[in-house]
Coordinates of C-alpha atoms in Angstrom, one line a residue:
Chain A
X1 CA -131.6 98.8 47.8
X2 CA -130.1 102.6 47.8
X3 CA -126.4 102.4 49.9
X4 CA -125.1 105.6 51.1
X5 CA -121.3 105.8 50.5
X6 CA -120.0 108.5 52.6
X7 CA -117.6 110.7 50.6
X8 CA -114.5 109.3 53.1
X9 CA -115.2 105.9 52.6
X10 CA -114.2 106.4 48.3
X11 CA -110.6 106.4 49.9
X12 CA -110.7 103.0 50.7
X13 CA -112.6 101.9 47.6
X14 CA -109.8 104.0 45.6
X15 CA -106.8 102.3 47.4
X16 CA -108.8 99.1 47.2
X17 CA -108.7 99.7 43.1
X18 CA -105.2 100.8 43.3
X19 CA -103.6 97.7 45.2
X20 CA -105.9 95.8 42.8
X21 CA -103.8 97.3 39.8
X22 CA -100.8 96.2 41.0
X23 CA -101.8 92.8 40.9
X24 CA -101.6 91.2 37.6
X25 CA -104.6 90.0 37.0
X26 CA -106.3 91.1 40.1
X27 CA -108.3 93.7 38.3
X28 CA -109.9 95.0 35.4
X29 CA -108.0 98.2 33.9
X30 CA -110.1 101.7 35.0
X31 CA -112.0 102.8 32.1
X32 CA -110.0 105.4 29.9
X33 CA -110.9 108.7 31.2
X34 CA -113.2 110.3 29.4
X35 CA -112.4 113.3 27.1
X36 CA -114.2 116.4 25.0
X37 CA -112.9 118.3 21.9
X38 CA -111.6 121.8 22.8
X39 CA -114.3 123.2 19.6
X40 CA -111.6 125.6 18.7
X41 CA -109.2 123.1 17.5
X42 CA -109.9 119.8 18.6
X43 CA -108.0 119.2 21.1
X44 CA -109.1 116.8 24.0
X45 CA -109.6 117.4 27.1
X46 CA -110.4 115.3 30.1
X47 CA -114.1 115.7 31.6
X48 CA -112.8 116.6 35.4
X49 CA -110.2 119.3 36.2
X50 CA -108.5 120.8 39.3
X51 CA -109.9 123.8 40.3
X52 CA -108.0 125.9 43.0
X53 CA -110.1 128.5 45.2
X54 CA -109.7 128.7 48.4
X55 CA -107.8 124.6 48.5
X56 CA -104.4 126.1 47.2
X57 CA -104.3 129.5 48.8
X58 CA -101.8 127.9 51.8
X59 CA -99.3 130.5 51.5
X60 CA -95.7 129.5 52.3
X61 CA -97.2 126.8 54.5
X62 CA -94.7 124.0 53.5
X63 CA -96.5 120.8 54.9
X64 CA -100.0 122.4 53.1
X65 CA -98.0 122.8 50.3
X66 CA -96.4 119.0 50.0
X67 CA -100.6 118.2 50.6
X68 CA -101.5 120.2 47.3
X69 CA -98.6 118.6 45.4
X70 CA -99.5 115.3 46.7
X71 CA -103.0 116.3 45.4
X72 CA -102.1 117.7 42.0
X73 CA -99.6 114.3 41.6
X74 CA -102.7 112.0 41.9
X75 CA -104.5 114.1 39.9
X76 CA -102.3 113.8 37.0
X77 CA -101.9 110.2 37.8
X78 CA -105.7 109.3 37.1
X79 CA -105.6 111.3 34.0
X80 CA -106.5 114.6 35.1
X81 CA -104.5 117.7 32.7
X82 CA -106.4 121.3 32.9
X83 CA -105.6 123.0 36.2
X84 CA -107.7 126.4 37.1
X85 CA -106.7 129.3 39.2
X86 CA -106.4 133.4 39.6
X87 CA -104.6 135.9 40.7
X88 CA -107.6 136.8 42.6
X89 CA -106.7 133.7 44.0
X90 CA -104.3 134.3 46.8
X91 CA -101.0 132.3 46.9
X92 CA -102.7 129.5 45.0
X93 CA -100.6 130.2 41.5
X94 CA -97.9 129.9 43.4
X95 CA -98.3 126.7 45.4
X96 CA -99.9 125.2 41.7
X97 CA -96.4 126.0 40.4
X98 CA -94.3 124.8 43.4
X99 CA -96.6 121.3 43.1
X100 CA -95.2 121.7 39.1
X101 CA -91.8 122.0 39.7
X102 CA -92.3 118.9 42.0
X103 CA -93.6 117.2 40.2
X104 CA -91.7 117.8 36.9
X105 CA -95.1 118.5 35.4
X106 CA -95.1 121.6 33.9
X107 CA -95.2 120.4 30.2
X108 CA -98.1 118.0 31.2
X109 CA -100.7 119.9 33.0
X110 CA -103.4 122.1 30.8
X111 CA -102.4 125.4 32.7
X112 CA -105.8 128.0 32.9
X113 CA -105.0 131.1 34.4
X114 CA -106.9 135.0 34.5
X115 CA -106.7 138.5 34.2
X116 CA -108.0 140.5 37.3
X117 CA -107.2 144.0 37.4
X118 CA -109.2 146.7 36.8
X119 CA -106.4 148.3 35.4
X120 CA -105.5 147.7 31.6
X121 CA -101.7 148.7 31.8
X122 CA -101.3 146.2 34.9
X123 CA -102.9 143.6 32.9
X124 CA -99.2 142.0 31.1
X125 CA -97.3 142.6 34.3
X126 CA -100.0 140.2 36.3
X127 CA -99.7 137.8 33.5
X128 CA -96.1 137.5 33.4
X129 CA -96.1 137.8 37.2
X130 CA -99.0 134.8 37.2
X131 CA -96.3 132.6 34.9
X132 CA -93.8 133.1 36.8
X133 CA -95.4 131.7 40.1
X134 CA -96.5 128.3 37.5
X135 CA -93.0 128.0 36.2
X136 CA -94.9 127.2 33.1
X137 CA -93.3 128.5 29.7
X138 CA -96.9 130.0 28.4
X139 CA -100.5 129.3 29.9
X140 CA -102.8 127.2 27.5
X141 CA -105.7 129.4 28.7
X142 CA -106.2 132.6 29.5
X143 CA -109.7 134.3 30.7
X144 CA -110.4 138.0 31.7
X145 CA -111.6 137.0 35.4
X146 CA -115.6 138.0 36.4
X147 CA -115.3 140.0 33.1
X148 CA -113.3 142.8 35.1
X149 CA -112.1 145.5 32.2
X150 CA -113.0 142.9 29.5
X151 CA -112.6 145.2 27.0
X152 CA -109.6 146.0 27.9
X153 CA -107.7 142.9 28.4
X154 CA -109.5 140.5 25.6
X155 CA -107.4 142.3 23.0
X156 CA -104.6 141.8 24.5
X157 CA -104.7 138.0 25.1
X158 CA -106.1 138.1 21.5
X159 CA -102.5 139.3 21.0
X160 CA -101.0 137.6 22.4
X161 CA -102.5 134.2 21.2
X162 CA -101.9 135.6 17.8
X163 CA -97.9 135.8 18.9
X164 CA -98.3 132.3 19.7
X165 CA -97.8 133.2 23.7
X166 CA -100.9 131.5 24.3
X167 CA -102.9 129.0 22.9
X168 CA -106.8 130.2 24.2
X169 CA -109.0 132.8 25.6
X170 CA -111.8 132.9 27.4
X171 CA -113.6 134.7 30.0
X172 CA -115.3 133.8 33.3
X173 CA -118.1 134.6 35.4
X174 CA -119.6 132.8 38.6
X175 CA -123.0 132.2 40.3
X176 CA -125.1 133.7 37.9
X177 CA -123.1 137.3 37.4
X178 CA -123.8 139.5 35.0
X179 CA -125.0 136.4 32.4
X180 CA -126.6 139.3 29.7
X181 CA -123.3 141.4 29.3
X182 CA -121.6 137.9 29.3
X183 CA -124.1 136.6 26.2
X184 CA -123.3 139.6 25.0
X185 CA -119.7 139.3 24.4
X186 CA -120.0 135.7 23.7
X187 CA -121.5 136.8 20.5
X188 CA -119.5 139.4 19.6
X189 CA -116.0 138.2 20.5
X190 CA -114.2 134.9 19.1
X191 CA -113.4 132.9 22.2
X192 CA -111.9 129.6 22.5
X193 CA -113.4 129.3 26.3
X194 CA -115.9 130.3 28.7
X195 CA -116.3 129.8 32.5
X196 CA -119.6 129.6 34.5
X197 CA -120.9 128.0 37.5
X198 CA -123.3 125.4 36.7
X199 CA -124.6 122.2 38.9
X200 CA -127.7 120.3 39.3
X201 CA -129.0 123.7 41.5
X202 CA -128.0 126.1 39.5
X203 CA -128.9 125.8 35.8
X204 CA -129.5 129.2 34.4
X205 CA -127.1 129.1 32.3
X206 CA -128.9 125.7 30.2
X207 CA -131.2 128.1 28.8
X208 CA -129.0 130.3 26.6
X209 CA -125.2 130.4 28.1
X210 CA -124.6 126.9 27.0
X211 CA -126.6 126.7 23.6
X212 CA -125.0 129.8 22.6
X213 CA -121.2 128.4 23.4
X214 CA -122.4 124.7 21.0
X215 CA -123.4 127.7 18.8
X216 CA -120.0 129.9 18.9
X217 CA -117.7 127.0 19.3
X218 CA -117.0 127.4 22.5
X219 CA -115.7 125.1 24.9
X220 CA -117.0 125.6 28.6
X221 CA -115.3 125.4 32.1
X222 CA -117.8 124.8 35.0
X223 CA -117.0 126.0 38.1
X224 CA -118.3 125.9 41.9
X225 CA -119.8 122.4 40.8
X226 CA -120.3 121.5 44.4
X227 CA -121.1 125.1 45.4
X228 CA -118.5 125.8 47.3
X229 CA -118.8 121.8 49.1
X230 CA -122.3 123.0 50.4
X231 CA -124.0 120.8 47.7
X232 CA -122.5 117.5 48.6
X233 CA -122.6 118.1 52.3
X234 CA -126.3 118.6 51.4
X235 CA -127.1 115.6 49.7
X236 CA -124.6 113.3 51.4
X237 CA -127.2 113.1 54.6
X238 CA -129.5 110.9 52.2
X239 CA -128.5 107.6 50.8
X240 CA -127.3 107.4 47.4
X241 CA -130.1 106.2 45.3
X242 CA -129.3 102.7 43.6
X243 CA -130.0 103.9 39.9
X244 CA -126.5 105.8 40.4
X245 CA -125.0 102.7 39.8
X246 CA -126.1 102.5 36.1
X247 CA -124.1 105.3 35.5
X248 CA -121.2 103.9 37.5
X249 CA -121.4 106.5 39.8
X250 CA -120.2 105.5 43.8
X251 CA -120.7 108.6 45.2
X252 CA -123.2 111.3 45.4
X253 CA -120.0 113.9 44.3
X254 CA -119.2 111.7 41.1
X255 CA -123.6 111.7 40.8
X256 CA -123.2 115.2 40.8
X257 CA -120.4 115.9 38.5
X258 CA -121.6 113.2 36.1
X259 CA -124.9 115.6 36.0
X260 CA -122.4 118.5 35.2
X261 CA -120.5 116.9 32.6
X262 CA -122.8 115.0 30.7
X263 CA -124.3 118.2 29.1
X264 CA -123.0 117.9 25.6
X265 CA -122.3 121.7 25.4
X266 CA -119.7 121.4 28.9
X267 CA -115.8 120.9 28.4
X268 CA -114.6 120.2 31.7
X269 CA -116.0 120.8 35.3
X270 CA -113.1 121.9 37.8
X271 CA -113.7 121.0 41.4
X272 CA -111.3 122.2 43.9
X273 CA -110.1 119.9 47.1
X274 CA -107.8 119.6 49.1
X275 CA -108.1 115.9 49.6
X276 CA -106.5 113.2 47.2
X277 CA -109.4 110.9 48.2
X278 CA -111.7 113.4 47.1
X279 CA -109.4 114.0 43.2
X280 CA -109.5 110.6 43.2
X281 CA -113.2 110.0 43.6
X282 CA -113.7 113.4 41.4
X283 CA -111.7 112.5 38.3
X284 CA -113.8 108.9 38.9
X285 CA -116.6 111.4 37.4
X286 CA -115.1 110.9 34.0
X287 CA -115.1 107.3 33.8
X288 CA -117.6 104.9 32.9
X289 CA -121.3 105.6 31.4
X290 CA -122.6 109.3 31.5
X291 CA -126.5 110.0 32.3
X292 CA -128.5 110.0 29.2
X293 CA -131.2 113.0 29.0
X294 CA -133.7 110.6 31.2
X295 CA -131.3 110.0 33.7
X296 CA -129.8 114.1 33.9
X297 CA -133.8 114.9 34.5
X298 CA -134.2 112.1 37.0
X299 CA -130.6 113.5 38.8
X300 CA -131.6 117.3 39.0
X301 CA -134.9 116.0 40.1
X302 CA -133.5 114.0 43.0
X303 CA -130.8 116.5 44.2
X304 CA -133.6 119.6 43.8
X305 CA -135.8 117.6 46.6
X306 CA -132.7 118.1 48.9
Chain B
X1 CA -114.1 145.6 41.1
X2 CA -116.8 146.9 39.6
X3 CA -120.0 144.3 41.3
X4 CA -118.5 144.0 44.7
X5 CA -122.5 144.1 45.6
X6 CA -122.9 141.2 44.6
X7 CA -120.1 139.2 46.2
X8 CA -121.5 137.5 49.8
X9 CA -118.9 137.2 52.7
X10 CA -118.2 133.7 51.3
X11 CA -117.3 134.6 48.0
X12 CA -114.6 137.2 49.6
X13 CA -112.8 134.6 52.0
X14 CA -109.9 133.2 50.0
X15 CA -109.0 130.5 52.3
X16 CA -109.8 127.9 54.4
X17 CA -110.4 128.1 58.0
X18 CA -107.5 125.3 59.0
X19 CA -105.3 127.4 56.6
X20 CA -106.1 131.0 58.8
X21 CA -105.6 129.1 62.2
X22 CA -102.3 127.2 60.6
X23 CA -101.1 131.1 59.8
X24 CA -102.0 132.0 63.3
X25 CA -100.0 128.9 64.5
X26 CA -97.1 129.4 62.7
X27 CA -96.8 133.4 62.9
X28 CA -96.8 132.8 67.0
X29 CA -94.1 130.1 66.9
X30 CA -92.6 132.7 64.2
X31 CA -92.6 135.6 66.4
X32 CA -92.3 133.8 70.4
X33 CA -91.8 135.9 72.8
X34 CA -93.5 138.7 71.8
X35 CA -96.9 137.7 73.0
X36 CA -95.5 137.3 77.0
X37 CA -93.9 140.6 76.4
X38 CA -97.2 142.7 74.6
X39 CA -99.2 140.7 77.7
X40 CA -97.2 141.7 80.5
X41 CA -97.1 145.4 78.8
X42 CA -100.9 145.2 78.2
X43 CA -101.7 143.9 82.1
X44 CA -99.0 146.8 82.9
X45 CA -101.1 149.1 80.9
X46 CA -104.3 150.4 82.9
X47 CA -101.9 150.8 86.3
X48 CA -100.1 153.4 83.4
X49 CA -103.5 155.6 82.6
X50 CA -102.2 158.3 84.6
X51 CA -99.6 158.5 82.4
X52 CA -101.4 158.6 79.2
X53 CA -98.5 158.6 77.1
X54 CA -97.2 155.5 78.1
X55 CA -100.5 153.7 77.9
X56 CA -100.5 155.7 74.3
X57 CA -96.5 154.0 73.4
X58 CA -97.9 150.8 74.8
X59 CA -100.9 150.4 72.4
X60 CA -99.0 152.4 69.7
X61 CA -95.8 149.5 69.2
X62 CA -99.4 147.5 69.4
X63 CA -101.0 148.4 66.1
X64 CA -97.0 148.7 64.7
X65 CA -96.2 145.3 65.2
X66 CA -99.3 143.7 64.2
X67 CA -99.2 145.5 60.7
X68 CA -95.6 144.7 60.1
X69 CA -95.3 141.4 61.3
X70 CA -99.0 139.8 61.0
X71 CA -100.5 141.7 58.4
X72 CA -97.4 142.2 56.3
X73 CA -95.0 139.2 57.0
X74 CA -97.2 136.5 57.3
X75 CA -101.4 137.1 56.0
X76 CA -100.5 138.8 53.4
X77 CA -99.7 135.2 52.2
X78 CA -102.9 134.5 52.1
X79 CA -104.2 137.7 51.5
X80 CA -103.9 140.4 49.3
X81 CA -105.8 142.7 51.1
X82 CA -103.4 142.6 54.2
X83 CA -101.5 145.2 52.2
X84 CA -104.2 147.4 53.2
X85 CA -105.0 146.1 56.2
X86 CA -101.3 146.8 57.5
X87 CA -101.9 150.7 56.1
X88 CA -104.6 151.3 58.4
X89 CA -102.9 149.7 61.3
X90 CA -100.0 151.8 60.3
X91 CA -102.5 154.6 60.3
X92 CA -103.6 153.9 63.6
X93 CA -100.5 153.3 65.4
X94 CA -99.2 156.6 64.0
X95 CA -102.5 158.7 65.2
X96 CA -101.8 156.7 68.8
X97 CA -98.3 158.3 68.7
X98 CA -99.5 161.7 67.8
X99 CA -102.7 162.0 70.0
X100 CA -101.4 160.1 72.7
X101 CA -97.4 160.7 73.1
X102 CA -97.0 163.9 71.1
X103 CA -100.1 165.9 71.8
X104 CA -100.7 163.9 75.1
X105 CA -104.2 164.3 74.6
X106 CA -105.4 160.7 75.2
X107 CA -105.8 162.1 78.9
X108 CA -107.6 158.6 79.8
X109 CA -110.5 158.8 82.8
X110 CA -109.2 156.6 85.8
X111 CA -112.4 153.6 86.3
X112 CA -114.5 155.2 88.7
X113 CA -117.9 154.8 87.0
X114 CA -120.2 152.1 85.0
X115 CA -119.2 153.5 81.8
X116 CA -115.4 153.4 82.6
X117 CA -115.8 150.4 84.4
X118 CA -117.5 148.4 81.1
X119 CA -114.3 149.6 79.2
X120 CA -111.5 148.4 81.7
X121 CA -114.3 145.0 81.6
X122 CA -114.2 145.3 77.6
X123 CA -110.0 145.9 78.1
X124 CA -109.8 142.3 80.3
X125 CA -111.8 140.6 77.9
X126 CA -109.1 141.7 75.3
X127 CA -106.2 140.8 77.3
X128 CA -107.5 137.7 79.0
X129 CA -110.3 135.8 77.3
X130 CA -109.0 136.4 73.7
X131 CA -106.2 134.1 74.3
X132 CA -108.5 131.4 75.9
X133 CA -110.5 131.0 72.7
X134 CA -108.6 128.9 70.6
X135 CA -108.2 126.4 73.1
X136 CA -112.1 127.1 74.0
X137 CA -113.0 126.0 70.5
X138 CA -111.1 122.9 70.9
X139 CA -107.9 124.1 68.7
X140 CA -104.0 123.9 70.3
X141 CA -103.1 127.3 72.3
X142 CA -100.0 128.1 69.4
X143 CA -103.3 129.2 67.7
X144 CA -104.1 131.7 70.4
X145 CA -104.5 135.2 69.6
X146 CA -102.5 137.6 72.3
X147 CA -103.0 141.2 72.5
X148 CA -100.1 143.1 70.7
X149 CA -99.2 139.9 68.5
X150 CA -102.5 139.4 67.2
X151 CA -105.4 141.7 65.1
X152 CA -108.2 141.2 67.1
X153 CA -107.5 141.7 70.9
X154 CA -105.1 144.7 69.7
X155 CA -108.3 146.1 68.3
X156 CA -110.9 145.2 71.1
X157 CA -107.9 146.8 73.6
X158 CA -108.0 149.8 72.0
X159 CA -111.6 150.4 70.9
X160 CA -111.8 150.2 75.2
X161 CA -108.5 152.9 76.5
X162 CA -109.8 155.0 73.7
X163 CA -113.2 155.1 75.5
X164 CA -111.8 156.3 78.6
X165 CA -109.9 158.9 76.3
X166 CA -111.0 162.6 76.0
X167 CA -113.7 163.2 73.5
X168 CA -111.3 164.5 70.3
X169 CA -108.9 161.1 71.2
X170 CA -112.0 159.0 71.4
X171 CA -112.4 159.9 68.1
X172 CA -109.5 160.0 66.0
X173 CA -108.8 156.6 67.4
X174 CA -112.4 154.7 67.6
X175 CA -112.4 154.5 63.9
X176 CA -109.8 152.1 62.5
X177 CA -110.3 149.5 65.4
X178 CA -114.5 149.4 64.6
X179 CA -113.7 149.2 61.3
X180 CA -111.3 146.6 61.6
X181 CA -113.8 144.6 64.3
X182 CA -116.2 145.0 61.2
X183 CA -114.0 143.1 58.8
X184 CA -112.1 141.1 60.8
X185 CA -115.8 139.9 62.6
X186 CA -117.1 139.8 58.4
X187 CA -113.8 137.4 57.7
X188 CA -114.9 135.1 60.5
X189 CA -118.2 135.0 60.1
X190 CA -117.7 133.9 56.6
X191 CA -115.1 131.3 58.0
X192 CA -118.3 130.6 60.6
X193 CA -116.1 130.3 63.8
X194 CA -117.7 130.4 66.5
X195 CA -116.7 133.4 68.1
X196 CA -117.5 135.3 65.1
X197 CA -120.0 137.2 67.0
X198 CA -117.3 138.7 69.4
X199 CA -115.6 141.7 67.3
X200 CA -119.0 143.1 66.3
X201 CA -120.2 142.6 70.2
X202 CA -117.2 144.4 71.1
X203 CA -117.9 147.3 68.7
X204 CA -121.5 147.5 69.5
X205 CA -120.7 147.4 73.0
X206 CA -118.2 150.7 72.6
X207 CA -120.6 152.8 70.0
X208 CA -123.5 152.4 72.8
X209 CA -120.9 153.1 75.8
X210 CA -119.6 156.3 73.6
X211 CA -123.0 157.7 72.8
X212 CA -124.4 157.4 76.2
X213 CA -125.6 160.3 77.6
X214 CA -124.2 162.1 80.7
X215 CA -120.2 160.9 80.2
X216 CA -117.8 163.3 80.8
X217 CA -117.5 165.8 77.7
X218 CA -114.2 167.5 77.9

């Protein structure tokens, strides 16, 4: 019989879990979370990030700022490492690094910041300006934002990966933007990572994005993998259907990102929240069984009747 | 950037809607008592339009505050395009002095008439209502917005003296307000608060009321 777990009520379930580990005995362990080879090199990386639009952008707001640390602190408690943002992004690299210091996390986290200025000169200055604000000693990734003056900054961070000042580079784009000048440079350029908004909606990029990054070696980020929230709101007023539970899914979010990250061509989906219930129930996406090809079909089916 | 036509108002609001009204909250605590003191000089303000350099100062220190304490001090946290914003209402505060104090050309027609009349109405609204909508829409009244501490009434209150202005003040100083009720209407709109609909009214309301035929010319 479908059950219709609101997205609230995975707090309880998640302290439920939680007090349940602190019992000897009490409970199972979680699953290991669930991890994909960086193509580049080989290094793993879990299924679920943290993404940071909008959520982090609190400015010097010092009780929202304790909230994103408190969120950031259970994300790297369940496992979580690659954290996303911009300096497109408001105050968010900022508050990301203030949750760092913190925390004392700044040699854990995966740390995946841009370039955005349409400026090539500017572009060092906003990247040292952008490390400063994560107190991190390099990023792991960098990615020439939207493509804005791509051909400007990619040698650059091809630089300075080469100088050993940062391990990756990648580029971005979102909701469909300019995908044929963004094949384009997939081709022609040796990336480590690319960024695009994919869900169970929004699947342009299935038919050559993705094929061509398995092809290239790339390792994709997938952002907006709720559309903005508007996707879960949107399915959340059906009931979840009972087949989710063969995939260990509790949630019509972790449904949803299980969709995303079972493509074998995706790296990591990075959904952004404010809410440690919600990175709790989110990074629950990369635990447990992930939808066959069957199941992915029977998933987009069901969310595309919404 | 280079496809800002393909951006929709949601893809250009960087932050949430409990973050903006937190700003607004703790900008007023930040900058208490200057909303009793812009009110009393704002309610002060139409008994002053004989004196159209005073109601000129009055709005003037207005548009100055607003950039240097809102816009720069405290969205700009949020928002890079404050810098900006904070120019223009630089801008404007600076052709208020000039028009207004210096060239004392504001000159603004005493209510007498429907026209005038709708822009002392449209001036009220500003002063009094504005504050009344936070608490309206059900959020605590440190979130109100007060004219001279706050973007939005500053802009509605002057969009309506410089309707009762002389034609060349009308239109040095229309500008910058209707363009800020345009992206200040776009910002809320995206954050879909209810009163989103209010700064466009506003500027609809004072491009029909300027164009209307028959209004004094000179």
């Amino acid at each position: 019989m479908p059950h219709s777990p609101r997205r609230r009520d995975f707090l309880q379930a998640a302290l439920a879990a939680g007090v349940g580990l602190l019992l000897p005995g009490a409970a199972a362990a979680p699953a290991p979370i669930l991890t994909r080879p960086i193509p580049s090199t080989g290094e793993a990386l879990p299924l679920v990030g943290l993404g940071s639009w909008i959520t982090f952008n609190v400015g010097d707001d010092a009780a929202a700022r304790d909230a994103c640390a408190e969120v950031m602190r259970n994300f790297f408690a369940a496992g979580g490492r690659l954290i996303d943002s911009s300096p497109m992004y408001g105050s968010a690299p900022a508050v990301i690094g203030y949750g760092l210091a913190r925390l004392g996390a700044a040699g854990r986290v995966f740390a995946a910041d841009k370039v955005w200025t349409a400026s090539a000169s500017r572009g060092p200055a906003q990247i040292e300006e952008s490390r400063r604000h994560w107190g991190v000693s390099r990023f792991d990734l960098l990615q020439v934002h939207n493509l804005l003056a791509w051909e400007a900054h990619l040698p650059a961070l091809f630089a300075m990966k080469a100088a050993g000042r940062l391990r990756y580079v990648g580029i971005t784009t979102s909701e469909g933007r300019r995908h044929a000048e963004f094949e384009r440079i997939m081709a022609s350029q040796p990336l480590d990572f690319i960024q695009v908004t994919y869900n169970a909606l929004d699947r342009e990029v299935e038919a050559h994005i993705l094929p061509l990054a398995r092809e290239r070696g790339m390792a994709v980020i997938v952002n907006r993998p709720f559309r903005q929230g508007a996707l879960v709101d949107a399915v959340a007023r059906r009931p979840l259907p009972a087949w989710a539970a063969e995939i260990d899914c509790a949630s019509w979010a972790q449904l949803l990102l299980k969709f995303i990250v079972s493509h074998p061509a995706v790296t990591c989906a990075i959904p952004a929240t404010t809410r440690v219930d919600h990175v709790l129930e989110n990074l629950g996406a990369a635990r447990g069984r992930l939808p066959d090809e069957a199941m992915r079909r029977r998933i987009a089916a069901e969310v595309g009747r919404l | 950037m280079s496809e800002w036509w393909t951006y929709g108002l949601s893809d250009l609001l960087l932050f949430s809607p409990s973050t903006y009204y937190r700003l607004l909250e703790r900008y007023n605590l930040a900058v208490w008592p200057a909303q009793p003191i812009f009110l009393a000089l704002g309610l002060a303000l139409p008994f002053l339009l004989r004196r159209g350099r005073m109601a000129a100062a009055i709005l003037a220190a207005a548009w100055l505050w607003v950039a240097w304490k809102f816009h720069l001090r405290h969205y700009a946290g949020i928002n890079w395009a404050a810098d900006y914003f904070a120019a223009a209402f630089f801008v404007e505060a600076a052709l208020l002095v000039w028009v207004g104090v210096i060239r004392k050309e504001l000159r603004p027609r005493l209510p007498g008439h429907g026209i005038e009349l709708a822009a002392i109405g449209i001036y009220l609204l500003a002063l009094l209502a504005w504050p009344a909508i936070a608490p309206v829409e059900g959020r605590p009244w440190p979130q109100a917005e007060v004219f001279g501490a706050a973007p939005d009434p500053t802009a509605v209150a002057t969009l309506a003296i410089a309707l009762l202005g002389s034609p060349p003040a009308r239109w040095l100083l229309l500008p910058i307000p209707l363009l800020w009720c345009a992206v200040g209407g776009a910002t809320l709109w995206a954050m879909q608060a209810p009163h989103a609909f209010a700064l466009p009214l506003a500027a609809a309301l004072t491009l029909v009321l300027a164009f209307v035929p028959g209004r004094r010319q000179s």
